[in-house]
Amino acid sequence: MESGEVNVKARDLREVDEQESDPPSDDEYSLGDPFSIEEMGAEFVFTTPETCNPTPPSESDAANPRNSTDDTSIRKVAEPVREIYDGAGEVLSQSKSVYESWKKKSTSGTSPYTPFTSQIDYGVAKWAKELGPGDTALSKLLEIPGVVEALGLSWRNARQLNQIIDHNLPHLASWGRLEFKLDGSDQVIECFYRDPLECIESLYGNPVWADVLHVAPERHYTNTTKATRIYNEMYTGNWWWRTQKKLPRGATVIPVVVSSDKTSLKVLSSGKEAYPAYLTIGNIPKSIRRKPSMHAQLLFAYLPTEQFTGTTLSKNQIKLAKNRAFHYCMKRIFENLETAGKDGVELESGDGKVRRCHPVLAAYVADYPEQCLATCTRYFQCPICQVDSGKLGEYGESDKRSQGDVLQKLAEASRASTKADADNILKEAGITDTPVPFFSDLPFTNINQSITPDILHQLYQGLIKHLTCWLTRVIGPKELDLRFARLPPNHALRIFKDGISGFSRLSGNEHRQIAKQLLGCVIGHAPSAVVRASRALLDFLYIAQLETHTSQSLKQLEDALEEFHKHKHGFLDTNARDAENFEFPKLHSLLHYAPQIREFGSTDNYNTENTERLHIDMAKDAYRATNRKDILPQMVLWLERKEKIFAFSSYIEWRLGTASVPPVRKKASARTYTDYHWITLSKTPSVKNTTLAQITLAHSIREGELQRALASFVAMRQRYLRVHHTPLPSSLVLSVWYHFKIANLHLSQFAVLDDFEESVHASPARTPQRSQKVLPARFDTVLVNETWDGQDMGLRGYRVGRVRAVLALQPEVVKSLFGTADAVQQLAHQTKRRLLSLGRFGKVSI
């Protein structure tokens, strides 16, 4: 056995006597023809040339895959039982679609490119605004004699192009400017904003996703007993259903999702900051909202970033001034939502259907400082519940905060006879002195319960950061670095060849990579309580990111957190933590994950990583397009033009008939999975026409093992196909691949990331062409579901193995042995004298 392998005695699927003359029954090998040889300890699964292009299964095969005769059959994903709110989202009238209205307004002929004169005229304009070098460089380019004429442009410089965009293309939402002064300060504060109602109208009326817009809340269950709920999209959560009950029959809820976060405008230095605030609506599927390229989140404000330097204000007064400036701006910006949310407003979706809509602030997505700012909560207090000071590190529920209680305490403090009395009232309630919070008049809103989990800052940049620090102290930085450096390379894993202790500042992606490897690096060197607490916290991390939750998965999430609190004393016993307790808000926030998922759906509906990504497009790129003076008006104008070009591009695609709605991945249940896999091999093998002896030597396989395994395989396959026994040719040549991809289809139901395709390497040491560097050998490990009883969660039923070679017999050899070239395609040789082939039924979970 090789180092690092797990010795687990396998339960053979089938025992085949070498002397047996009768072939096995069809039922026995109906599922991918798996063989297990007791003498060799080898296992085979055979594939056909259609491996990379599987066809959908029939319903009967999907219901019972073991009885399927089609190797490509995949277990059918069960649709959830849906309970739709009766009377929600009723259509009041039907009019022409948005694109039809745009087409009607076009006055210059029938060209879809109007106001541009041609496809090239439009295409160059689109390139200039989306990918171009800037207005100055564009104008200089067009000044070259003959360029404008050669391209047939209707505009001769960037200024003329901007005039066409500004005056002739439809706008999404117009920008305004707000200036004000705070009491006690003469400094003029500036804010650029758009009416959120116009932004909502633009998002709701976008024809691109009109066909997949959610207009009614639903309850999803795993089966007809309705014992197990499913939580996925926002409309499957409890908040939407509960809010719908408060509205008249036929009304449509528009869940408004707001996020805000300050960001530096300079990449390698600080100083200039922007304070962008974004808005989207929960009616749009989350798979669309998550993609910046779909423009499903709109920037609606650049909030004030004044530092109040050069004033006579004290440090506490400056903090209070920033707080009040934020709430004053947001109060003014959201004024129109107060009436629209209460009385409703008629909005037209992209397909021309008009409904009575009620935009309601549902979720506020932010990191902890922003959460405290938005909810008027003091630091080191929970913005969601009224946990007592000193109990943030304990496991247990506390009474929920409510918007009504916050407003009541603020009113009580305003009536206090002295400032000291007012401060005591606010301090006891754990809230800040904010005379008029922005949420005070928003209907059907509970700002405290709208705070959502924050995977990036609370988990990766919070708990995982702390956990890494604690484990470094338990094991020692040198030993932990060596353990990280020794880990073999694998798909989607970053190799920390120098360890992790040398990093001064880690990003969220780096913490994500560390979390994948951390537990394996501490087992065997850390105390049992530390290992159990670490595993529980990592379990919580990955369960929390499931794209679909059920009642059971949320119970597992809560159990993982309880398990961490049960064993967290291990970090105190080993002096891994400086403090004598776990009093910090990020740990306490984990208690609210399961309840908030039940309210608003899975965490990918409101992840702050989306906001961080938007900063690149909406703040940093916009800043680079300015002349660095009076930047906000220039940034606003630059963004507005980009949005107009994008919207016009979608319209042109519709006119030309090339528009397509991005696919919305549907997930029925967190327990929905399939045992099958798809593999992809390159068209050209890494090595052609090589011999068994060469493969054995290059891939470090025991002498004679590969030949004996192939001979046994051929004999069994021939008996199965009822063909005459023909021995392997003496001069056997094969093709070898050093790499292949395997798509774990059941992971598409659990995926934290959209890409659930894994790569497996089985390559010897070699020197690539045009390189003098020798690449070390790499033989990846896999989990083998060898007895077909591997569970959808955990490792029960799986065995660890190492892939040694991926090879294929030549077609003429296959035909001579089995009578047809389609009898067998690829094989993979695995250590421990096991031959493992990876096919459509792929008994491998990477």
PDB file of N, CA and C in Angstrom, residues 84-92 197 200-201 203-205 212-218 234-257 280-285 289 337 340-347 349 354-363 443-446 599-600:
ATOM      1  N   ILE A  84     -48.592  27.310  -4.173  1.00  0.00           N
ATOM      2  CA  ILE A  84     -48.516  28.686  -4.655  1.00  0.00           C
ATOM      3  C   ILE A  84     -49.580  29.527  -3.966  1.00  0.00           C
ATOM      4  N   TYR A  85     -49.188  30.707  -3.534  1.00  0.00           N
ATOM      5  CA  TYR A  85     -50.121  31.605  -2.850  1.00  0.00           C
ATOM      6  C   TYR A  85     -51.242  31.992  -3.809  1.00  0.00           C
ATOM      7  N   ASP A  86     -52.454  31.723  -3.397  1.00  0.00           N
ATOM      8  CA  ASP A  86     -53.611  31.972  -4.259  1.00  0.00           C
ATOM      9  C   ASP A  86     -53.913  33.463  -4.337  1.00  0.00           C
ATOM     10  N   GLY A  87     -54.032  33.974  -5.551  1.00  0.00           N
ATOM     11  CA  GLY A  87     -54.430  35.367  -5.749  1.00  0.00           C
ATOM     12  C   GLY A  87     -53.294  36.352  -5.806  1.00  0.00           C
ATOM     13  N   ALA A  88     -52.038  35.890  -5.745  1.00  0.00           N
ATOM     14  CA  ALA A  88     -50.904  36.816  -5.815  1.00  0.00           C
ATOM     15  C   ALA A  88     -50.475  37.032  -7.260  1.00  0.00           C
ATOM     16  N   GLY A  89     -50.032  38.232  -7.565  1.00  0.00           N
ATOM     17  CA  GLY A  89     -49.464  38.519  -8.876  1.00  0.00           C
ATOM     18  C   GLY A  89     -50.477  38.537 -10.003  1.00  0.00           C
ATOM     19  N   GLU A  90     -51.711  38.959  -9.733  1.00  0.00           N
ATOM     20  CA  GLU A  90     -52.729  38.985 -10.780  1.00  0.00           C
ATOM     21  C   GLU A  90     -52.434  40.070 -11.815  1.00  0.00           C
ATOM     22  N   VAL A  91     -52.688  39.749 -13.073  1.00  0.00           N
ATOM     23  CA  VAL A  91     -52.446  40.670 -14.177  1.00  0.00           C
ATOM     24  C   VAL A  91     -53.662  41.575 -14.348  1.00  0.00           C
ATOM     25  N   LEU A  92     -53.415  42.896 -14.331  1.00  0.00           N
ATOM     26  CA  LEU A  92     -54.501  43.862 -14.492  1.00  0.00           C
ATOM     27  C   LEU A  92     -54.819  44.118 -15.958  1.00  0.00           C
ATOM     28  N   LEU A 197     -37.572  53.852  -7.022  1.00  0.00           N
ATOM     29  CA  LEU A 197     -38.766  53.391  -7.730  1.00  0.00           C
ATOM     30  C   LEU A 197     -38.497  53.290  -9.239  1.00  0.00           C
ATOM     31  N   ILE A 200     -36.431  50.163  -9.691  1.00  0.00           N
ATOM     32  CA  ILE A 200     -37.278  48.974  -9.594  1.00  0.00           C
ATOM     33  C   ILE A 200     -38.101  48.805 -10.869  1.00  0.00           C
ATOM     34  N   GLU A 201     -38.634  49.912 -11.382  1.00  0.00           N
ATOM     35  CA  GLU A 201     -39.400  49.858 -12.625  1.00  0.00           C
ATOM     36  C   GLU A 201     -38.545  49.351 -13.779  1.00  0.00           C
ATOM     37  N   LEU A 203     -35.780  47.395 -13.518  1.00  0.00           N
ATOM     38  CA  LEU A 203     -35.456  45.981 -13.304  1.00  0.00           C
ATOM     39  C   LEU A 203     -36.667  45.095 -13.557  1.00  0.00           C
ATOM     40  N   TYR A 204     -37.799  45.489 -13.014  1.00  0.00           N
ATOM     41  CA  TYR A 204     -39.015  44.693 -13.167  1.00  0.00           C
ATOM     42  C   TYR A 204     -39.467  44.643 -14.622  1.00  0.00           C
ATOM     43  N   GLY A 205     -39.211  45.706 -15.375  1.00  0.00           N
ATOM     44  CA  GLY A 205     -39.669  45.778 -16.750  1.00  0.00           C
ATOM     45  C   GLY A 205     -38.663  45.323 -17.778  1.00  0.00           C
ATOM     46  N   VAL A 212     -38.994  34.573 -16.679  1.00  0.00           N
ATOM     47  CA  VAL A 212     -38.609  33.834 -15.475  1.00  0.00           C
ATOM     48  C   VAL A 212     -38.822  34.661 -14.209  1.00  0.00           C
ATOM     49  N   LEU A 213     -39.579  35.744 -14.326  1.00  0.00           N
ATOM     50  CA  LEU A 213     -39.827  36.615 -13.181  1.00  0.00           C
ATOM     51  C   LEU A 213     -40.779  35.926 -12.189  1.00  0.00           C
ATOM     52  N   HIS A 214     -40.462  36.013 -10.908  1.00  0.00           N
ATOM     53  CA  HIS A 214     -41.314  35.449  -9.862  1.00  0.00           C
ATOM     54  C   HIS A 214     -42.272  36.525  -9.355  1.00  0.00           C
ATOM     55  N   VAL A 215     -43.561  36.231  -9.365  1.00  0.00           N
ATOM     56  CA  VAL A 215     -44.539  37.233  -8.948  1.00  0.00           C
ATOM     57  C   VAL A 215     -45.408  36.761  -7.785  1.00  0.00           C
ATOM     58  N   ALA A 216     -45.215  35.538  -7.332  1.00  0.00           N
ATOM     59  CA  ALA A 216     -46.035  35.018  -6.232  1.00  0.00           C
ATOM     60  C   ALA A 216     -45.160  34.159  -5.320  1.00  0.00           C
ATOM     61  N   PRO A 217     -45.400  34.210  -4.022  1.00  0.00           N
ATOM     62  CA  PRO A 217     -44.637  33.349  -3.107  1.00  0.00           C
ATOM     63  C   PRO A 217     -45.093  31.899  -3.220  1.00  0.00           C
ATOM     64  N   GLU A 218     -44.172  31.009  -2.934  1.00  0.00           N
ATOM     65  CA  GLU A 218     -44.472  29.578  -2.990  1.00  0.00           C
ATOM     66  C   GLU A 218     -43.844  28.879  -1.792  1.00  0.00           C
ATOM     67  N   MET A 234     -35.746  33.326  -3.362  1.00  0.00           N
ATOM     68  CA  MET A 234     -36.311  34.193  -2.331  1.00  0.00           C
ATOM     69  C   MET A 234     -37.810  33.973  -2.164  1.00  0.00           C
ATOM     70  N   TYR A 235     -38.489  33.631  -3.249  1.00  0.00           N
ATOM     71  CA  TYR A 235     -39.939  33.457  -3.167  1.00  0.00           C
ATOM     72  C   TYR A 235     -40.338  32.192  -2.422  1.00  0.00           C
ATOM     73  N   THR A 236     -39.371  31.311  -2.089  1.00  0.00           N
ATOM     74  CA  THR A 236     -39.682  30.109  -1.308  1.00  0.00           C
ATOM     75  C   THR A 236     -39.535  30.347   0.188  1.00  0.00           C
ATOM     76  N   GLY A 237     -39.094  31.536   0.588  1.00  0.00           N
ATOM     77  CA  GLY A 237     -38.917  31.825   2.008  1.00  0.00           C
ATOM     78  C   GLY A 237     -40.206  32.280   2.674  1.00  0.00           C
ATOM     79  N   ASN A 238     -40.165  32.338   3.989  1.00  0.00           N
ATOM     80  CA  ASN A 238     -41.353  32.688   4.773  1.00  0.00           C
ATOM     81  C   ASN A 238     -41.698  34.172   4.682  1.00  0.00           C
ATOM     82  N   TRP A 239     -40.665  35.034   4.501  1.00  0.00           N
ATOM     83  CA  TRP A 239     -40.928  36.482   4.508  1.00  0.00           C
ATOM     84  C   TRP A 239     -41.899  36.864   3.407  1.00  0.00           C
ATOM     85  N   TRP A 240     -41.683  36.364   2.208  1.00  0.00           N
ATOM     86  CA  TRP A 240     -42.516  36.750   1.070  1.00  0.00           C
ATOM     87  C   TRP A 240     -43.956  36.310   1.300  1.00  0.00           C
ATOM     88  N   TRP A 241     -44.160  35.096   1.784  1.00  0.00           N
ATOM     89  CA  TRP A 241     -45.503  34.577   2.043  1.00  0.00           C
ATOM     90  C   TRP A 241     -46.204  35.418   3.107  1.00  0.00           C
ATOM     91  N   ARG A 242     -45.462  35.736   4.157  1.00  0.00           N
ATOM     92  CA  ARG A 242     -46.049  36.510   5.251  1.00  0.00           C
ATOM     93  C   ARG A 242     -46.385  37.933   4.803  1.00  0.00           C
ATOM     94  N   THR A 243     -45.539  38.556   3.997  1.00  0.00           N
ATOM     95  CA  THR A 243     -45.799  39.904   3.506  1.00  0.00           C
ATOM     96  C   THR A 243     -46.986  39.917   2.547  1.00  0.00           C
ATOM     97  N   GLN A 244     -47.108  38.866   1.741  1.00  0.00           N
ATOM     98  CA  GLN A 244     -48.222  38.788   0.797  1.00  0.00           C
ATOM     99  C   GLN A 244     -49.560  38.803   1.520  1.00  0.00           C
ATOM    100  N   LYS A 245     -49.620  38.194   2.702  1.00  0.00           N
ATOM    101  CA  LYS A 245     -50.861  38.162   3.468  1.00  0.00           C
ATOM    102  C   LYS A 245     -51.312  39.553   3.908  1.00  0.00           C
ATOM    103  N   LYS A 246     -50.369  40.485   4.028  1.00  0.00           N
ATOM    104  CA  LYS A 246     -50.705  41.823   4.487  1.00  0.00           C
ATOM    105  C   LYS A 246     -51.252  42.709   3.376  1.00  0.00           C
ATOM    106  N   LEU A 247     -51.184  42.239   2.137  1.00  0.00           N
ATOM    107  CA  LEU A 247     -51.583  43.048   0.988  1.00  0.00           C
ATOM    108  C   LEU A 247     -52.929  42.604   0.443  1.00  0.00           C
ATOM    109  N   PRO A 248     -53.599  43.453  -0.326  1.00  0.00           N
ATOM    110  CA  PRO A 248     -54.884  43.068  -0.920  1.00  0.00           C
ATOM    111  C   PRO A 248     -54.711  41.922  -1.916  1.00  0.00           C
ATOM    112  N   ARG A 249     -55.783  41.226  -2.165  1.00  0.00           N
ATOM    113  CA  ARG A 249     -55.759  40.125  -3.130  1.00  0.00           C
ATOM    114  C   ARG A 249     -55.357  40.648  -4.510  1.00  0.00           C
ATOM    115  N   GLY A 250     -54.527  39.888  -5.170  1.00  0.00           N
ATOM    116  CA  GLY A 250     -54.062  40.254  -6.502  1.00  0.00           C
ATOM    117  C   GLY A 250     -52.780  41.060  -6.506  1.00  0.00           C
ATOM    118  N   ALA A 251     -52.344  41.532  -5.338  1.00  0.00           N
ATOM    119  CA  ALA A 251     -51.144  42.372  -5.282  1.00  0.00           C
ATOM    120  C   ALA A 251     -49.894  41.548  -5.567  1.00  0.00           C
ATOM    121  N   THR A 252     -48.853  42.233  -6.001  1.00  0.00           N
ATOM    122  CA  THR A 252     -47.557  41.612  -6.274  1.00  0.00           C
ATOM    123  C   THR A 252     -46.504  42.234  -5.374  1.00  0.00           C
ATOM    124  N   VAL A 253     -45.813  41.414  -4.627  1.00  0.00           N
ATOM    125  CA  VAL A 253     -44.743  41.890  -3.758  1.00  0.00           C
ATOM    126  C   VAL A 253     -43.465  42.061  -4.579  1.00  0.00           C
ATOM    127  N   ILE A 254     -42.813  43.173  -4.406  1.00  0.00           N
ATOM    128  CA  ILE A 254     -41.496  43.413  -5.003  1.00  0.00           C
ATOM    129  C   ILE A 254     -40.489  43.468  -3.859  1.00  0.00           C
ATOM    130  N   PRO A 255     -39.819  42.373  -3.538  1.00  0.00           N
ATOM    131  CA  PRO A 255     -38.829  42.398  -2.447  1.00  0.00           C
ATOM    132  C   PRO A 255     -37.591  43.190  -2.873  1.00  0.00           C
ATOM    133  N   VAL A 256     -37.366  44.288  -2.223  1.00  0.00           N
ATOM    134  CA  VAL A 256     -36.230  45.149  -2.553  1.00  0.00           C
ATOM    135  C   VAL A 256     -35.026  44.703  -1.723  1.00  0.00           C
ATOM    136  N   VAL A 257     -33.937  44.429  -2.406  1.00  0.00           N
ATOM    137  CA  VAL A 257     -32.696  44.003  -1.761  1.00  0.00           C
ATOM    138  C   VAL A 257     -31.674  45.113  -1.942  1.00  0.00           C
ATOM    139  N   THR A 280     -31.473  45.647  -6.046  1.00  0.00           N
ATOM    140  CA  THR A 280     -32.038  44.646  -6.939  1.00  0.00           C
ATOM    141  C   THR A 280     -33.367  44.197  -6.349  1.00  0.00           C
ATOM    142  N   ILE A 281     -34.068  43.323  -7.058  1.00  0.00           N
ATOM    143  CA  ILE A 281     -35.368  42.848  -6.575  1.00  0.00           C
ATOM    144  C   ILE A 281     -35.359  41.322  -6.551  1.00  0.00           C
ATOM    145  N   GLY A 282     -36.019  40.764  -5.564  1.00  0.00           N
ATOM    146  CA  GLY A 282     -36.036  39.318  -5.386  1.00  0.00           C
ATOM    147  C   GLY A 282     -36.876  38.588  -6.407  1.00  0.00           C
ATOM    148  N   ASN A 283     -37.638  39.311  -7.229  1.00  0.00           N
ATOM    149  CA  ASN A 283     -38.429  38.655  -8.275  1.00  0.00           C
ATOM    150  C   ASN A 283     -37.540  38.050  -9.356  1.00  0.00           C
ATOM    151  N   ILE A 284     -36.333  38.591  -9.527  1.00  0.00           N
ATOM    152  CA  ILE A 284     -35.396  38.088 -10.526  1.00  0.00           C
ATOM    153  C   ILE A 284     -34.697  36.858  -9.957  1.00  0.00           C
ATOM    154  N   PRO A 285     -34.595  35.771 -10.713  1.00  0.00           N
ATOM    155  CA  PRO A 285     -33.909  34.573 -10.208  1.00  0.00           C
ATOM    156  C   PRO A 285     -32.486  34.892  -9.769  1.00  0.00           C
ATOM    157  N   ARG A 289     -29.267  37.412 -10.874  1.00  0.00           N
ATOM    158  CA  ARG A 289     -28.825  38.505 -10.007  1.00  0.00           C
ATOM    159  C   ARG A 289     -27.346  38.405  -9.662  1.00  0.00           C
ATOM    160  N   LEU A 337     -40.719  55.277  -2.029  1.00  0.00           N
ATOM    161  CA  LEU A 337     -41.091  53.902  -1.682  1.00  0.00           C
ATOM    162  C   LEU A 337     -42.075  53.851  -0.520  1.00  0.00           C
ATOM    163  N   ALA A 340     -45.434  54.103  -2.382  1.00  0.00           N
ATOM    164  CA  ALA A 340     -45.568  52.990  -3.329  1.00  0.00           C
ATOM    165  C   ALA A 340     -45.691  51.655  -2.608  1.00  0.00           C
ATOM    166  N   GLY A 341     -44.948  51.490  -1.526  1.00  0.00           N
ATOM    167  CA  GLY A 341     -45.027  50.230  -0.797  1.00  0.00           C
ATOM    168  C   GLY A 341     -46.361  50.048  -0.097  1.00  0.00           C
ATOM    169  N   LYS A 342     -46.943  51.144   0.388  1.00  0.00           N
ATOM    170  CA  LYS A 342     -48.209  51.050   1.118  1.00  0.00           C
ATOM    171  C   LYS A 342     -49.405  50.918   0.182  1.00  0.00           C
ATOM    172  N   ASP A 343     -49.480  51.784  -0.797  1.00  0.00           N
ATOM    173  CA  ASP A 343     -50.651  51.822  -1.681  1.00  0.00           C
ATOM    174  C   ASP A 343     -50.475  51.015  -2.957  1.00  0.00           C
ATOM    175  N   GLY A 344     -49.227  50.710  -3.298  1.00  0.00           N
ATOM    176  CA  GLY A 344     -48.975  49.982  -4.530  1.00  0.00           C
ATOM    177  C   GLY A 344     -48.856  50.915  -5.721  1.00  0.00           C
ATOM    178  N   VAL A 345     -48.251  50.427  -6.775  1.00  0.00           N
ATOM    179  CA  VAL A 345     -48.078  51.187  -8.002  1.00  0.00           C
ATOM    180  C   VAL A 345     -48.148  50.206  -9.168  1.00  0.00           C
ATOM    181  N   GLU A 346     -48.766  50.610 -10.240  1.00  0.00           N
ATOM    182  CA  GLU A 346     -48.876  49.736 -11.401  1.00  0.00           C
ATOM    183  C   GLU A 346     -47.552  49.714 -12.161  1.00  0.00           C
ATOM    184  N   LEU A 347     -46.995  48.520 -12.304  1.00  0.00           N
ATOM    185  CA  LEU A 347     -45.740  48.340 -13.021  1.00  0.00           C
ATOM    186  C   LEU A 347     -45.952  47.352 -14.158  1.00  0.00           C
ATOM    187  N   SER A 349     -44.236  44.583 -16.580  1.00  0.00           N
ATOM    188  CA  SER A 349     -43.096  43.693 -16.762  1.00  0.00           C
ATOM    189  C   SER A 349     -42.656  43.702 -18.221  1.00  0.00           C
ATOM    190  N   VAL A 354     -49.291  44.146 -16.846  1.00  0.00           N
ATOM    191  CA  VAL A 354     -49.353  45.196 -15.832  1.00  0.00           C
ATOM    192  C   VAL A 354     -49.936  44.605 -14.549  1.00  0.00           C
ATOM    193  N   ARG A 355     -49.262  44.845 -13.419  1.00  0.00           N
ATOM    194  CA  ARG A 355     -49.715  44.347 -12.120  1.00  0.00           C
ATOM    195  C   ARG A 355     -49.634  45.468 -11.091  1.00  0.00           C
ATOM    196  N   ARG A 356     -50.422  45.327 -10.034  1.00  0.00           N
ATOM    197  CA  ARG A 356     -50.353  46.251  -8.907  1.00  0.00           C
ATOM    198  C   ARG A 356     -49.224  45.766  -7.992  1.00  0.00           C
ATOM    199  N   CYS A 357     -48.125  46.510  -7.928  1.00  0.00           N
ATOM    200  CA  CYS A 357     -46.908  46.072  -7.241  1.00  0.00           C
ATOM    201  C   CYS A 357     -46.657  46.910  -5.990  1.00  0.00           C
ATOM    202  N   HIS A 358     -46.135  46.240  -4.975  1.00  0.00           N
ATOM    203  CA  HIS A 358     -45.800  46.883  -3.707  1.00  0.00           C
ATOM    204  C   HIS A 358     -44.310  46.658  -3.421  1.00  0.00           C
ATOM    205  N   PRO A 359     -43.452  47.635  -3.727  1.00  0.00           N
ATOM    206  CA  PRO A 359     -42.025  47.469  -3.414  1.00  0.00           C
ATOM    207  C   PRO A 359     -41.781  47.623  -1.918  1.00  0.00           C
ATOM    208  N   VAL A 360     -41.210  46.600  -1.327  1.00  0.00           N
ATOM    209  CA  VAL A 360     -40.994  46.569   0.123  1.00  0.00           C
ATOM    210  C   VAL A 360     -39.532  46.216   0.384  1.00  0.00           C
ATOM    211  N   LEU A 361     -38.877  46.973   1.238  1.00  0.00           N
ATOM    212  CA  LEU A 361     -37.507  46.660   1.614  1.00  0.00           C
ATOM    213  C   LEU A 361     -37.489  45.329   2.360  1.00  0.00           C
ATOM    214  N   ALA A 362     -36.877  44.331   1.750  1.00  0.00           N
ATOM    215  CA  ALA A 362     -36.889  42.984   2.322  1.00  0.00           C
ATOM    216  C   ALA A 362     -35.571  42.630   2.985  1.00  0.00           C
ATOM    217  N   ALA A 363     -34.452  42.912   2.317  1.00  0.00           N
ATOM    218  CA  ALA A 363     -33.150  42.478   2.821  1.00  0.00           C
ATOM    219  C   ALA A 363     -32.146  43.607   2.668  1.00  0.00           C
ATOM    220  N   PRO A 443     -43.136  51.034   4.723  1.00  0.00           N
ATOM    221  CA  PRO A 443     -44.198  50.096   5.129  1.00  0.00           C
ATOM    222  C   PRO A 443     -43.733  48.646   5.058  1.00  0.00           C
ATOM    223  N   PHE A 444     -44.317  47.822   5.931  1.00  0.00           N
ATOM    224  CA  PHE A 444     -44.097  46.370   5.950  1.00  0.00           C
ATOM    225  C   PHE A 444     -42.615  46.003   6.111  1.00  0.00           C
ATOM    226  N   THR A 445     -41.838  46.915   6.689  1.00  0.00           N
ATOM    227  CA  THR A 445     -40.392  46.699   6.825  1.00  0.00           C
ATOM    228  C   THR A 445     -40.028  46.517   8.284  1.00  0.00           C
ATOM    229  N   ASN A 446     -39.160  45.548   8.553  1.00  0.00           N
ATOM    230  CA  ASN A 446     -38.544  45.379   9.861  1.00  0.00           C
ATOM    231  C   ASN A 446     -37.042  45.341   9.625  1.00  0.00           C
ATOM    232  N   GLU A 599     -36.324  32.593   6.153  1.00  0.00           N
ATOM    233  CA  GLU A 599     -37.032  33.818   5.803  1.00  0.00           C
ATOM    234  C   GLU A 599     -36.828  34.208   4.339  1.00  0.00           C
ATOM    235  N   PHE A 600     -35.566  34.158   3.863  1.00  0.00           N
ATOM    236  CA  PHE A 600     -35.236  34.749   2.565  1.00  0.00           C
ATOM    237  C   PHE A 600     -34.632  33.767   1.566  1.00  0.00           C
TER     238      PHE A 600
END
